[in-house]
PDB file of C-alpha atoms in Angstrom:
ATOM      1  CA  LEU A1230     145.080  49.532 249.214  1.00  0.00           C
ATOM      2  CA  ALA A1231     146.284  52.585 251.038  1.00  0.00           C
ATOM      3  CA  ILE A1232     145.470  54.659 247.848  1.00  0.00           C
ATOM      4  CA  ILE A1233     141.736  53.175 247.851  1.00  0.00           C
ATOM      5  CA  ALA A1234     141.647  53.661 251.730  1.00  0.00           C
ATOM      6  CA  VAL A1235     142.920  57.166 251.489  1.00  0.00           C
ATOM      7  CA  ALA A1236     140.050  57.815 248.598  1.00  0.00           C
ATOM      8  CA  LEU A1237     137.343  56.332 250.323  1.00  0.00           C
ATOM      9  CA  THR A1238     138.107  58.002 253.509  1.00  0.00           C
ATOM     10  CA  GLY A1239     137.873  61.358 251.436  1.00  0.00           C
ATOM     11  CA  ILE A1240     134.959  60.249 249.658  1.00  0.00           C
ATOM     12  CA  SER A1241     133.203  60.069 252.779  1.00  0.00           C
ATOM     13  CA  LEU A1242     134.742  63.048 254.536  1.00  0.00           C
ATOM     14  CA  ARG A1243     133.337  65.402 251.776  1.00  0.00           C
ATOM     15  CA  LYS A1244     129.922  63.267 252.313  1.00  0.00           C
ATOM     16  CA  TYR A1245     129.980  64.244 255.740  1.00  0.00           C
ATOM     17  CA  HIS A1246     130.676  67.935 255.632  1.00  0.00           C
ATOM     18  CA  CYS A1247     127.982  68.230 252.710  1.00  0.00           C
ATOM     19  CA  GLN A1248     125.605  66.375 254.906  1.00  0.00           C
ATOM     20  CA  GLN A1249     126.445  69.199 257.592  1.00  0.00           C
ATOM     21  CA  ARG A1250     125.946  72.034 255.430  1.00  0.00           C
ATOM     22  CA  ALA A1251     122.573  71.169 254.248  1.00  0.00           C
ATOM     23  CA  GLU A1252     121.719  70.449 257.977  1.00  0.00           C
ATOM     24  CA  VAL A1253     122.801  73.864 258.886  1.00  0.00           C
ATOM     25  CA  GLY A1254     121.231  75.122 255.884  1.00  0.00           C
ATOM     26  CA  LEU A1255     118.282  73.892 256.657  1.00  0.00           C
ATOM     27  CA  GLU A1256     117.894  75.187 260.037  1.00  0.00           C
ATOM     28  CA  GLU A1257     119.003  78.430 259.107  1.00  0.00           C
ATOM     29  CA  GLY A1258     116.499  78.679 256.033  1.00  0.00           C
ATOM     30  CA  LEU A1259     113.582  77.946 258.366  1.00  0.00           C
ATOM     31  CA  ALA A1260     114.500  80.262 260.870  1.00  0.00           C
ATOM     32  CA  ALA A1261     115.285  82.915 257.981  1.00  0.00           C
ATOM     33  CA  TYR A1262     111.482  81.831 256.349  1.00  0.00           C
ATOM     34  CA  GLU A1263     109.594  82.222 259.642  1.00  0.00           C
ATOM     35  CA  ASP A1264     111.474  85.538 259.991  1.00  0.00           C
ATOM     36  CA  GLY A1265     110.614  86.782 256.591  1.00  0.00           C
ATOM     37  CA  ARG A1266     114.057  87.383 255.201  1.00  0.00           C
ATOM     38  CA  TRP A1267     113.171  85.756 251.787  1.00  0.00           C
ATOM     39  CA  LYS A1268     116.755  86.018 250.065  1.00  0.00           C
ATOM     40  CA  ASP A1269     118.613  84.633 252.930  1.00  0.00           C
ATOM     41  CA  ALA A1270     116.070  81.816 253.501  1.00  0.00           C
ATOM     42  CA  ALA A1271     116.160  81.024 249.428  1.00  0.00           C
ATOM     43  CA  THR A1272     119.967  80.365 249.761  1.00  0.00           C
ATOM     44  CA  SER A1273     119.935  78.338 252.754  1.00  0.00           C
ATOM     45  CA  LEU A1274     117.581  75.918 251.562  1.00  0.00           C
ATOM     46  CA  GLY A1275     119.060  75.948 248.361  1.00  0.00           C
ATOM     47  CA  ARG A1276     122.035  74.637 250.355  1.00  0.00           C
ATOM     48  CA  TYR A1277     119.720  71.902 251.896  1.00  0.00           C
ATOM     49  CA  LEU A1278     118.317  71.009 248.399  1.00  0.00           C
ATOM     50  CA  ILE A1279     121.183  70.243 246.861  1.00  0.00           C
ATOM     51  CA  ILE A1280     121.373  67.002 249.023  1.00  0.00           C
ATOM     52  CA  HIS A1281     117.882  66.429 249.834  1.00  0.00           C
ATOM     53  CA  GLN A1282     116.485  67.376 246.024  1.00  0.00           C
ATOM     54  CA  ASP A1283     112.706  65.233 247.008  1.00  0.00           C
ATOM     55  CA  ASP A1284     112.170  67.290 250.462  1.00  0.00           C
ATOM     56  CA  VAL A1285     108.629  68.601 249.090  1.00  0.00           C
ATOM     57  CA  GLU A1286     107.833  70.817 252.007  1.00  0.00           C
ATOM     58  CA  VAL A1287     111.174  72.471 251.640  1.00  0.00           C
ATOM     59  CA  LEU A1288     110.818  72.953 247.918  1.00  0.00           C
ATOM     60  CA  LEU A1289     107.661  74.404 248.285  1.00  0.00           C
ATOM     61  CA  LYS A1290     109.503  76.876 250.892  1.00  0.00           C
ATOM     62  CA  TYR A1291     112.595  77.755 248.952  1.00  0.00           C
ATOM     63  CA  ALA A1292     110.094  78.375 245.550  1.00  0.00           C
ATOM     64  CA  ARG A1293     107.868  81.086 247.693  1.00  0.00           C
ATOM     65  CA  SER A1294     110.860  82.356 249.335  1.00  0.00           C
ATOM     66  CA  GLN A1295     112.207  83.289 245.685  1.00  0.00           C
ATOM     67  CA  LEU A1296     109.075  84.897 244.660  1.00  0.00           C
ATOM     68  CA  ARG A1297     109.113  87.156 247.467  1.00  0.00           C
ATOM     69  CA  ILE A1298     112.727  88.436 247.134  1.00  0.00           C
ATOM     70  CA  GLN A1299     112.495  92.204 246.633  1.00  0.00           C
ATOM     71  CA  PRO A1300     113.776  93.499 244.113  1.00  0.00           C
ATOM     72  CA  PHE A1301     112.487  90.913 242.230  1.00  0.00           C
ATOM     73  CA  LYS A1302     114.190  89.270 239.033  1.00  0.00           C
ATOM     74  CA  ARG A1303     113.231  86.898 236.552  1.00  0.00           C
ATOM     75  CA  GLU A1304     115.965  84.736 238.021  1.00  0.00           C
ATOM     76  CA  HIS A1305     114.011  84.298 241.218  1.00  0.00           C
ATOM     77  CA  LEU A1306     110.882  83.336 239.062  1.00  0.00           C
ATOM     78  CA  ALA A1307     112.872  81.034 236.957  1.00  0.00           C
ATOM     79  CA  GLN A1308     114.249  79.358 240.443  1.00  0.00           C
ATOM     80  CA  ALA A1309     110.621  79.235 241.740  1.00  0.00           C
ATOM     81  CA  ILE A1310     109.049  77.349 238.783  1.00  0.00           C
ATOM     82  CA  ASN A1311     111.955  75.075 238.796  1.00  0.00           C
ATOM     83  CA  ALA A1312     111.214  74.103 242.227  1.00  0.00           C
ATOM     84  CA  TYR A1313     107.322  73.514 241.560  1.00  0.00           C
ATOM     85  CA  ARG A1314     108.252  71.566 238.611  1.00  0.00           C
ATOM     86  CA  VAL A1315     110.368  69.200 240.693  1.00  0.00           C
ATOM     87  CA  VAL A1316     107.618  68.942 243.253  1.00  0.00           C
ATOM     88  CA  LEU A1317     105.265  67.820 240.499  1.00  0.00           C
ATOM     89  CA  ARG A1318     107.449  65.251 239.247  1.00  0.00           C
ATOM     90  CA  ASN A1319     107.863  63.686 242.445  1.00  0.00           C
ATOM     91  CA  GLU A1320     104.128  63.625 243.147  1.00  0.00           C
ATOM     92  CA  ASP A1321     100.760  64.955 242.388  1.00  0.00           C
ATOM     93  CA  ASN A1322     100.752  67.987 245.074  1.00  0.00           C
ATOM     94  CA  ASN A1323      97.465  69.992 244.855  1.00  0.00           C
ATOM     95  CA  GLN A1324      99.079  72.944 246.680  1.00  0.00           C
ATOM     96  CA  ALA A1325     102.406  72.956 244.232  1.00  0.00           C
ATOM     97  CA  ALA A1326      99.796  72.709 241.096  1.00  0.00           C
ATOM     98  CA  ARG A1327      97.558  75.764 242.340  1.00  0.00           C
ATOM     99  CA  GLU A1328     100.802  78.112 243.007  1.00  0.00           C
ATOM    100  CA  ILE A1329     102.352  77.565 240.027  1.00  0.00           C
ATOM    101  CA  ILE A1330      99.181  77.565 238.031  1.00  0.00           C
ATOM    102  CA  ASP A1331      98.684  81.191 239.322  1.00  0.00           C
ATOM    103  CA  LEU A1332     102.582  82.212 238.571  1.00  0.00           C
ATOM    104  CA  TYR A1333     101.813  80.908 235.024  1.00  0.00           C
ATOM    105  CA  LEU A1334      98.651  83.196 234.595  1.00  0.00           C
ATOM    106  CA  GLN A1335     100.127  86.223 236.667  1.00  0.00           C
ATOM    107  CA  PHE A1336     102.979  85.892 234.045  1.00  0.00           C
ATOM    108  CA  GLY A1337     101.400  85.554 231.067  1.00  0.00           C
ATOM    109  CA  MET A1338     102.120  81.863 230.519  1.00  0.00           C
ATOM    110  CA  PRO A1339      98.293  80.586 229.970  1.00  0.00           C
ATOM    111  CA  ALA A1340      99.424  77.045 227.678  1.00  0.00           C
ATOM    112  CA  GLU A1341     101.769  76.075 230.535  1.00  0.00           C
ATOM    113  CA  ALA A1342      99.068  76.789 233.087  1.00  0.00           C
ATOM    114  CA  GLU A1343      96.261  75.092 230.875  1.00  0.00           C
ATOM    115  CA  LEU A1344      98.066  71.530 231.071  1.00  0.00           C
ATOM    116  CA  ILE A1345      98.844  71.588 234.556  1.00  0.00           C
ATOM    117  CA  ALA A1346      95.323  72.922 235.367  1.00  0.00           C
ATOM    118  CA  ARG A1347      93.473  69.895 233.250  1.00  0.00           C
ATOM    119  CA  ARG A1348      95.306  67.547 234.814  1.00  0.00           C
ATOM    120  CA  PHE A1349      94.412  68.010 238.035  1.00  0.00           C
ATOM    121  CA  ALA A1350      91.013  69.131 237.021  1.00  0.00           C
ATOM    122  CA  GLU A1351      90.511  65.741 235.438  1.00  0.00           C
ATOM    123  CA  GLN A1352      92.102  64.124 238.381  1.00  0.00           C
ATOM    124  CA  THR A1353      90.089  65.868 241.474  1.00  0.00           C
ATOM    125  CA  GLN A1354      87.105  67.954 239.638  1.00  0.00           C
ATOM    126  CA  ASP A1355      88.093  70.914 242.404  1.00  0.00           C
ATOM    127  CA  VAL A1356      86.648  73.894 241.411  1.00  0.00           C
ATOM    128  CA  ASN A1357      89.451  76.189 241.816  1.00  0.00           C
ATOM    129  CA  PHE A1358      91.398  74.091 239.028  1.00  0.00           C
ATOM    130  CA  LEU A1359      88.383  74.245 236.881  1.00  0.00           C
ATOM    131  CA  LEU A1360      88.015  78.059 237.323  1.00  0.00           C
ATOM    132  CA  SER A1361      91.942  78.511 236.720  1.00  0.00           C
ATOM    133  CA  LEU A1362      91.399  75.644 233.485  1.00  0.00           C
ATOM    134  CA  ALA A1363      88.802  78.383 232.345  1.00  0.00           C
ATOM    135  CA  ALA A1364      90.868  81.140 232.747  1.00  0.00           C
ATOM    136  CA  SER A1365      94.117  79.472 230.873  1.00  0.00           C
ATOM    137  CA  LEU A1366      91.502  79.136 228.035  1.00  0.00           C
ATOM    138  CA  ALA A1367      90.202  82.670 228.011  1.00  0.00           C
ATOM    139  CA  GLU A1368      93.773  84.007 227.886  1.00  0.00           C
ATOM    140  CA  GLN A1369      94.586  82.137 224.717  1.00  0.00           C
ATOM    141  CA  ARG A1370      91.138  83.164 223.473  1.00  0.00           C
ATOM    142  CA  LYS A1371      89.767  79.971 223.276  1.00  0.00           C
ATOM    143  CA  TYR A1372      86.641  81.496 224.566  1.00  0.00           C
ATOM    144  CA  GLU A1373      83.969  78.906 223.788  1.00  0.00           C
ATOM    145  CA  GLU A1374      85.851  75.647 226.013  1.00  0.00           C
ATOM    146  CA  SER A1375      86.299  78.352 228.487  1.00  0.00           C
ATOM    147  CA  GLN A1376      82.336  79.633 228.542  1.00  0.00           C
ATOM    148  CA  THR A1377      81.511  75.728 228.636  1.00  0.00           C
ATOM    149  CA  ILE A1378      83.492  74.890 231.583  1.00  0.00           C
ATOM    150  CA  LEU A1379      82.170  77.973 233.404  1.00  0.00           C
ATOM    151  CA  THR A1380      78.576  77.400 232.620  1.00  0.00           C
ATOM    152  CA  GLN A1381      78.594  74.075 234.113  1.00  0.00           C
ATOM    153  CA  LEU A1382      80.098  75.523 236.813  1.00  0.00           C
ATOM    154  CA  VAL A1383      77.772  78.105 238.023  1.00  0.00           C
ATOM    155  CA  GLU A1384      74.795  75.508 236.772  1.00  0.00           C
ATOM    156  CA  GLN A1385      76.434  72.705 239.626  1.00  0.00           C
ATOM    157  CA  THR A1386      77.621  75.765 242.116  1.00  0.00           C
ATOM    158  CA  PRO A1387      75.321  78.367 241.864  1.00  0.00           C
ATOM    159  CA  GLY A1388      77.535  80.497 244.467  1.00  0.00           C
ATOM    160  CA  GLN A1389      80.771  80.606 242.416  1.00  0.00           C
ATOM    161  CA  MET A1390      81.251  84.320 241.779  1.00  0.00           C
ATOM    162  CA  GLN A1391      84.500  83.662 239.829  1.00  0.00           C
ATOM    163  CA  ALA A1392      82.749  81.796 237.206  1.00  0.00           C
ATOM    164  CA  TYR A1393      80.095  84.542 236.823  1.00  0.00           C
ATOM    165  CA  GLN A1394      82.639  87.301 236.408  1.00  0.00           C
ATOM    166  CA  MET A1395      84.681  85.452 234.261  1.00  0.00           C
ATOM    167  CA  LEU A1396      81.169  84.619 232.021  1.00  0.00           C
ATOM    168  CA  GLY A1397      80.287  88.384 231.962  1.00  0.00           C
ATOM    169  CA  GLU A1398      83.998  89.410 230.847  1.00  0.00           C
ATOM    170  CA  ILE A1399      83.684  86.821 227.874  1.00  0.00           C
ATOM    171  CA  ALA A1400      80.250  87.979 227.105  1.00  0.00           C
ATOM    172  CA  ASP A1401      81.551  91.450 226.972  1.00  0.00           C
ATOM    173  CA  LYS A1402      84.473  90.831 224.620  1.00  0.00           C
ATOM    174  CA  ARG A1403      83.108  88.465 222.169  1.00  0.00           C
ATOM    175  CA  PRO A1404      79.048  88.704 222.249  1.00  0.00           C
ATOM    176  CA  GLU A1405      78.873  87.050 219.566  1.00  0.00           C
ATOM    177  CA  LEU A1406      79.458  83.652 220.864  1.00  0.00           C
ATOM    178  CA  GLY A1407      76.568  84.025 223.481  1.00  0.00           C
ATOM    179  CA  VAL A1408      72.582  83.970 223.080  1.00  0.00           C
ATOM    180  CA  VAL A1409      72.971  86.086 226.477  1.00  0.00           C
ATOM    181  CA  ASP A1410      74.492  89.270 226.652  1.00  0.00           C
ATOM    182  CA  ALA A1411      76.979  90.110 230.018  1.00  0.00           C
ATOM    183  CA  ARG A1412      74.782  91.429 231.914  1.00  0.00           C
ATOM    184  CA  TYR A1413      72.960  88.955 232.138  1.00  0.00           C
ATOM    185  CA  TRP A1414      75.465  87.145 234.426  1.00  0.00           C
ATOM    186  CA  TYR A1415      75.718  89.555 236.755  1.00  0.00           C
ATOM    187  CA  ASP A1416      71.993  89.693 237.249  1.00  0.00           C
ATOM    188  CA  ARG A1417      71.874  85.905 237.781  1.00  0.00           C
ATOM    189  CA  ALA A1418      74.432  85.854 240.308  1.00  0.00           C
ATOM    190  CA  ILE A1419      72.567  88.188 242.431  1.00  0.00           C
ATOM    191  CA  LYS A1420      69.424  86.138 241.608  1.00  0.00           C
ATOM    192  CA  GLU A1421      71.066  82.722 242.714  1.00  0.00           C
ATOM    193  CA  ASN A1422      72.988  84.830 245.429  1.00  0.00           C
ATOM    194  CA  PRO A1423      70.935  87.609 246.562  1.00  0.00           C
ATOM    195  CA  ASP A1424      73.025  88.314 249.944  1.00  0.00           C
ATOM    196  CA  SER A1425      76.523  88.500 248.463  1.00  0.00           C
ATOM    197  CA  ALA A1426      78.418  91.580 248.443  1.00  0.00           C
ATOM    198  CA  ARG A1427      80.691  90.347 246.278  1.00  0.00           C
ATOM    199  CA  ALA A1428      77.875  90.124 243.609  1.00  0.00           C
ATOM    200  CA  TYR A1429      76.669  93.574 244.365  1.00  0.00           C
ATOM    201  CA  ILE A1430      80.378  94.791 243.707  1.00  0.00           C
ATOM    202  CA  MET A1431      80.845  92.308 240.601  1.00  0.00           C
ATOM    203  CA  ARG A1432      77.754  94.236 238.746  1.00  0.00           C
ATOM    204  CA  SER A1433      78.280  97.528 239.797  1.00  0.00           C
ATOM    205  CA  ASN A1434      82.071  97.293 238.543  1.00  0.00           C
ATOM    206  CA  PHE A1435      80.199  96.332 235.251  1.00  0.00           C
ATOM    207  CA  LEU A1436      77.755  99.094 234.969  1.00  0.00           C
ATOM    208  CA  ALA A1437      80.710 101.990 236.008  1.00  0.00           C
ATOM    209  CA  LYS A1438      82.293 100.267 232.873  1.00  0.00           C
ATOM    210  CA  HIS A1439      79.810 100.795 230.825  1.00  0.00           C
ATOM    211  CA  ASP A1440      78.786 104.368 232.233  1.00  0.00           C
ATOM    212  CA  GLN A1441      75.821 103.218 234.320  1.00  0.00           C
ATOM    213  CA  ILE A1442      76.859 105.474 237.164  1.00  0.00           C
ATOM    214  CA  THR A1443      73.591 105.880 239.268  1.00  0.00           C
ATOM    215  CA  ALA A1444      73.159 102.188 238.771  1.00  0.00           C
ATOM    216  CA  ALA A1445      76.509 101.083 239.666  1.00  0.00           C
ATOM    217  CA  VAL A1446      76.580 103.423 242.848  1.00  0.00           C
ATOM    218  CA  GLU A1447      73.233 101.675 244.018  1.00  0.00           C
ATOM    219  CA  ASP A1448      74.662  98.316 243.933  1.00  0.00           C
ATOM    220  CA  ILE A1449      77.435  99.590 246.109  1.00  0.00           C
ATOM    221  CA  HIS A1450      75.065 100.546 248.564  1.00  0.00           C
ATOM    222  CA  LYS A1451      73.311  97.227 248.453  1.00  0.00           C
ATOM    223  CA  ALA A1452      76.987  95.777 248.845  1.00  0.00           C
ATOM    224  CA  GLU A1453      77.143  97.557 252.395  1.00  0.00           C
ATOM    225  CA  GLN A1454      74.432  95.912 253.291  1.00  0.00           C
ATOM    226  CA  CYS A1455      75.526  92.613 253.033  1.00  0.00           C
ATOM    227  CA  ASP A1456      78.367  90.691 255.323  1.00  0.00           C
ATOM    228  CA  LEU A1457      81.550  92.270 254.770  1.00  0.00           C
ATOM    229  CA  SER A1458      83.734  89.282 256.777  1.00  0.00           C
ATOM    230  CA  ASP A1459      85.949  88.249 254.069  1.00  0.00           C
ATOM    231  CA  ILE A1460      88.514  91.103 254.119  1.00  0.00           C
ATOM    232  CA  ASN A1461      89.332  90.391 249.899  1.00  0.00           C
ATOM    233  CA  THR A1462      85.407  91.339 249.805  1.00  0.00           C
ATOM    234  CA  HIS A1463      85.200  94.161 251.981  1.00  0.00           C
ATOM    235  CA  LEU A1464      88.782  95.685 250.112  1.00  0.00           C
ATOM    236  CA  SER A1465      86.797  95.186 246.854  1.00  0.00           C
ATOM    237  CA  LEU A1466      83.675  97.255 248.105  1.00  0.00           C
ATOM    238  CA  THR A1467      86.089 100.004 249.057  1.00  0.00           C
ATOM    239  CA  ALA A1468      87.842  99.996 245.766  1.00  0.00           C
ATOM    240  CA  ALA A1469      84.523 100.567 244.435  1.00  0.00           C
ATOM    241  CA  LEU A1470      83.610 103.368 246.627  1.00  0.00           C
ATOM    242  CA  VAL A1471      86.761 105.242 245.715  1.00  0.00           C
ATOM    243  CA  GLN A1472      86.375 104.807 242.267  1.00  0.00           C
ATOM    244  CA  GLN A1473      82.969 106.236 242.422  1.00  0.00           C
ATOM    245  CA  ARG A1474      84.309 108.983 244.367  1.00  0.00           C
ATOM    246  CA  GLU A1475      82.372 107.955 247.502  1.00  0.00           C
ATOM    247  CA  TYR A1476      85.488 109.236 249.383  1.00  0.00           C
ATOM    248  CA  ASP A1477      83.733 109.519 253.023  1.00  0.00           C
ATOM    249  CA  ARG A1478      82.319 105.889 252.782  1.00  0.00           C
ATOM    250  CA  ALA A1479      85.647 104.435 251.459  1.00  0.00           C
ATOM    251  CA  LYS A1480      87.059 106.286 254.456  1.00  0.00           C
ATOM    252  CA  THR A1481      84.828 104.881 256.837  1.00  0.00           C
ATOM    253  CA  HIS A1482      85.275 101.548 255.736  1.00  0.00           C
ATOM    254  CA  LEU A1483      89.204 101.830 255.672  1.00  0.00           C
ATOM    255  CA  GLU A1484      89.340 102.690 259.004  1.00  0.00           C
ATOM    256  CA  THR A1485      87.330  99.690 260.193  1.00  0.00           C
ATOM    257  CA  MET A1486      89.889  97.355 258.522  1.00  0.00           C
ATOM    258  CA  LYS A1487      92.468  98.730 259.782  1.00  0.00           C
ATOM    259  CA  ALA A1488      91.425  98.122 263.083  1.00  0.00           C
ATOM    260  CA  GLN A1489      91.180  93.977 261.767  1.00  0.00           C
ATOM    261  CA  ALA A1490      93.609  93.878 259.391  1.00  0.00           C
ATOM    262  CA  PRO A1491      96.757  95.990 259.845  1.00  0.00           C
ATOM    263  CA  ASP A1492      99.186  94.395 258.280  1.00  0.00           C
ATOM    264  CA  ASN A1493      97.145  94.063 254.380  1.00  0.00           C
ATOM    265  CA  GLU A1494      98.997  95.606 251.782  1.00  0.00           C
ATOM    266  CA  LYS A1495      95.961  96.123 249.765  1.00  0.00           C
ATOM    267  CA  LEU A1496      94.434  98.335 252.325  1.00  0.00           C
ATOM    268  CA  TRP A1497      97.555 100.540 252.546  1.00  0.00           C
ATOM    269  CA  TYR A1498      97.334 101.111 248.525  1.00  0.00           C
ATOM    270  CA  LEU A1499      93.856 101.819 248.981  1.00  0.00           C
ATOM    271  CA  TYR A1500      94.703 104.464 251.287  1.00  0.00           C
ATOM    272  CA  ALA A1501      97.041 106.191 248.983  1.00  0.00           C
ATOM    273  CA  GLN A1502      94.410 106.148 246.255  1.00  0.00           C
ATOM    274  CA  LEU A1503      91.993 108.085 248.606  1.00  0.00           C
TER     275      LEU A1503
END
């Protein structure tokens, strides 16, 4: 009886100390996450997850921390993917699905992206999952299925710029698959969305790629007259101006954005290019 009592006491103490370490890890990990100390955040949150393996919010923060550690290593990617997989085993979490799909596409794993994108697209009919599914199929050269999904998307929601762009890229790579050429999709994007800066930027980039520089510059100038409140659209416009050597115009846009979003990394990358 004495031996059993001592053993049970030891087990209880061990559980107590593990729980204490986990709670301290959670507190320190969340503080590090808020401060942008990604390595410390991943280490501390990892201690908490040893005990609380099903905490979805912490798993997501742990995965994001791993992905932001510099210098980035493959082991960080593996840890992040494992965390996302645990979340998706426990529940159909849309945010975790979006983030792991983006990872798979970014790091050249389109088959894995297709599995999750197809599952969530069928469940939710969410446009973002449909676009991700089309992208994963195109990466695997399943162009016809990708093209079918994208064509249905632009028919149902004519404002989906990414769908037009992907259709244009597929038509450019594989003209034998369709009855229309790549230019058709960029023209249609502008026809359906005449006030969209992104539509003009997309067509400008396409024209520049095919050495139609004068027409490309004209489209960029038209895009400047549209709404540029979205920072990513504004950055795309500025990148196109830099590409077309419209340096004075590009600098003016960069100065405007610098006052609005001084912590945007893409903005400073464009400054470096300029």
